Amino acid sequence: MSEINKAMKILGINIGDYVRFRKKDVLLEGFVMPPYAFTDPNVIIIKLKNGYNIGVLIDEIRDLEILREIKPPSEV
């Protein structure tokens, strides 16, 4: 399991979930995106409502809420 998957497991989120959280004094929400090839393992990529992607250090995420949960496909 990659480090980013461990971080997402700790946070209780999956790729595709729609989340809301605080980073410092800013409230952000968007879809959890898959990591890129060179994404730092301590960063979660979020696609914001305006279409931009941002990387957020998992240590800076506060008050995380899953607004829409995407169930990963079950393994065969």
C-alpha atoms as one frame of an Amber mdcrd trajectory, in Angstrom:
protein
   0.000   0.000   0.000   1.436   3.364  -0.959   1.884   6.095   1.632  -0.908
   8.181   0.083  -3.311   5.261   0.407  -2.302   4.888   4.063  -3.006   8.587
   4.612  -6.399   8.333   2.935  -7.204   5.260   5.009  -6.277   7.142   8.206
  -8.539  10.030   7.138 -11.302   7.593   6.145 -11.610   8.891   2.591 -11.441
   7.325  -0.872 -10.634   8.632  -4.331 -13.821  10.226  -5.660 -15.284  11.216
  -2.281 -16.624  14.767  -2.061 -15.186  16.320   1.098 -15.191  19.577   3.071
 -12.420  20.560   5.475 -10.523  23.454   6.982  -6.964  24.376   6.109  -5.932
  27.103   8.518  -8.813  29.615   8.314 -10.030  28.573   4.844 -12.948  26.212
   4.251 -12.348  24.042   1.174 -14.444  21.412  -0.541 -14.029  19.204  -3.562
 -13.420  15.719  -4.883 -10.502  13.578  -3.692  -8.342  12.877  -6.734  -5.848
  10.072  -7.357  -2.227  11.023  -6.676   0.044  11.940  -9.554   3.279  10.066
 -10.193   5.323  12.644  -8.275   2.785  13.558  -5.572   4.313  13.823  -2.116
   2.962  10.943   0.005   1.811  13.473   2.633  -0.375  15.397   0.163  -3.990
  14.790  -0.806  -5.108  16.181  -4.190  -8.522  17.892  -4.200 -10.461  19.086
  -7.273 -12.201  22.286  -6.220 -15.636  23.439  -7.467 -13.921  25.932  -9.790
 -12.107  23.051 -11.555  -8.646  23.698 -10.155  -6.716  20.954  -8.370  -4.836
  21.706  -5.172  -2.538  19.645  -3.025  -3.070  19.793   0.728  -0.723  18.395
   3.341  -2.673  15.852   5.382  -1.312  17.408   8.587  -3.066  20.697   7.683
  -6.539  19.127   7.245  -8.957  19.944  10.073 -12.666  19.229  10.606 -12.904
  16.804   7.669 -16.440  15.914   6.556 -17.330  13.471   3.798 -20.282  15.080
   2.020 -20.643  12.359  -0.631 -18.982   9.009  -0.279 -17.936   6.956  -3.265
 -17.839   3.243  -2.565 -14.847   1.613  -4.252 -15.806  -1.296  -6.517 -15.743
  -4.601  -4.703 -12.957  -6.934  -5.683 -13.836 -10.044  -7.661
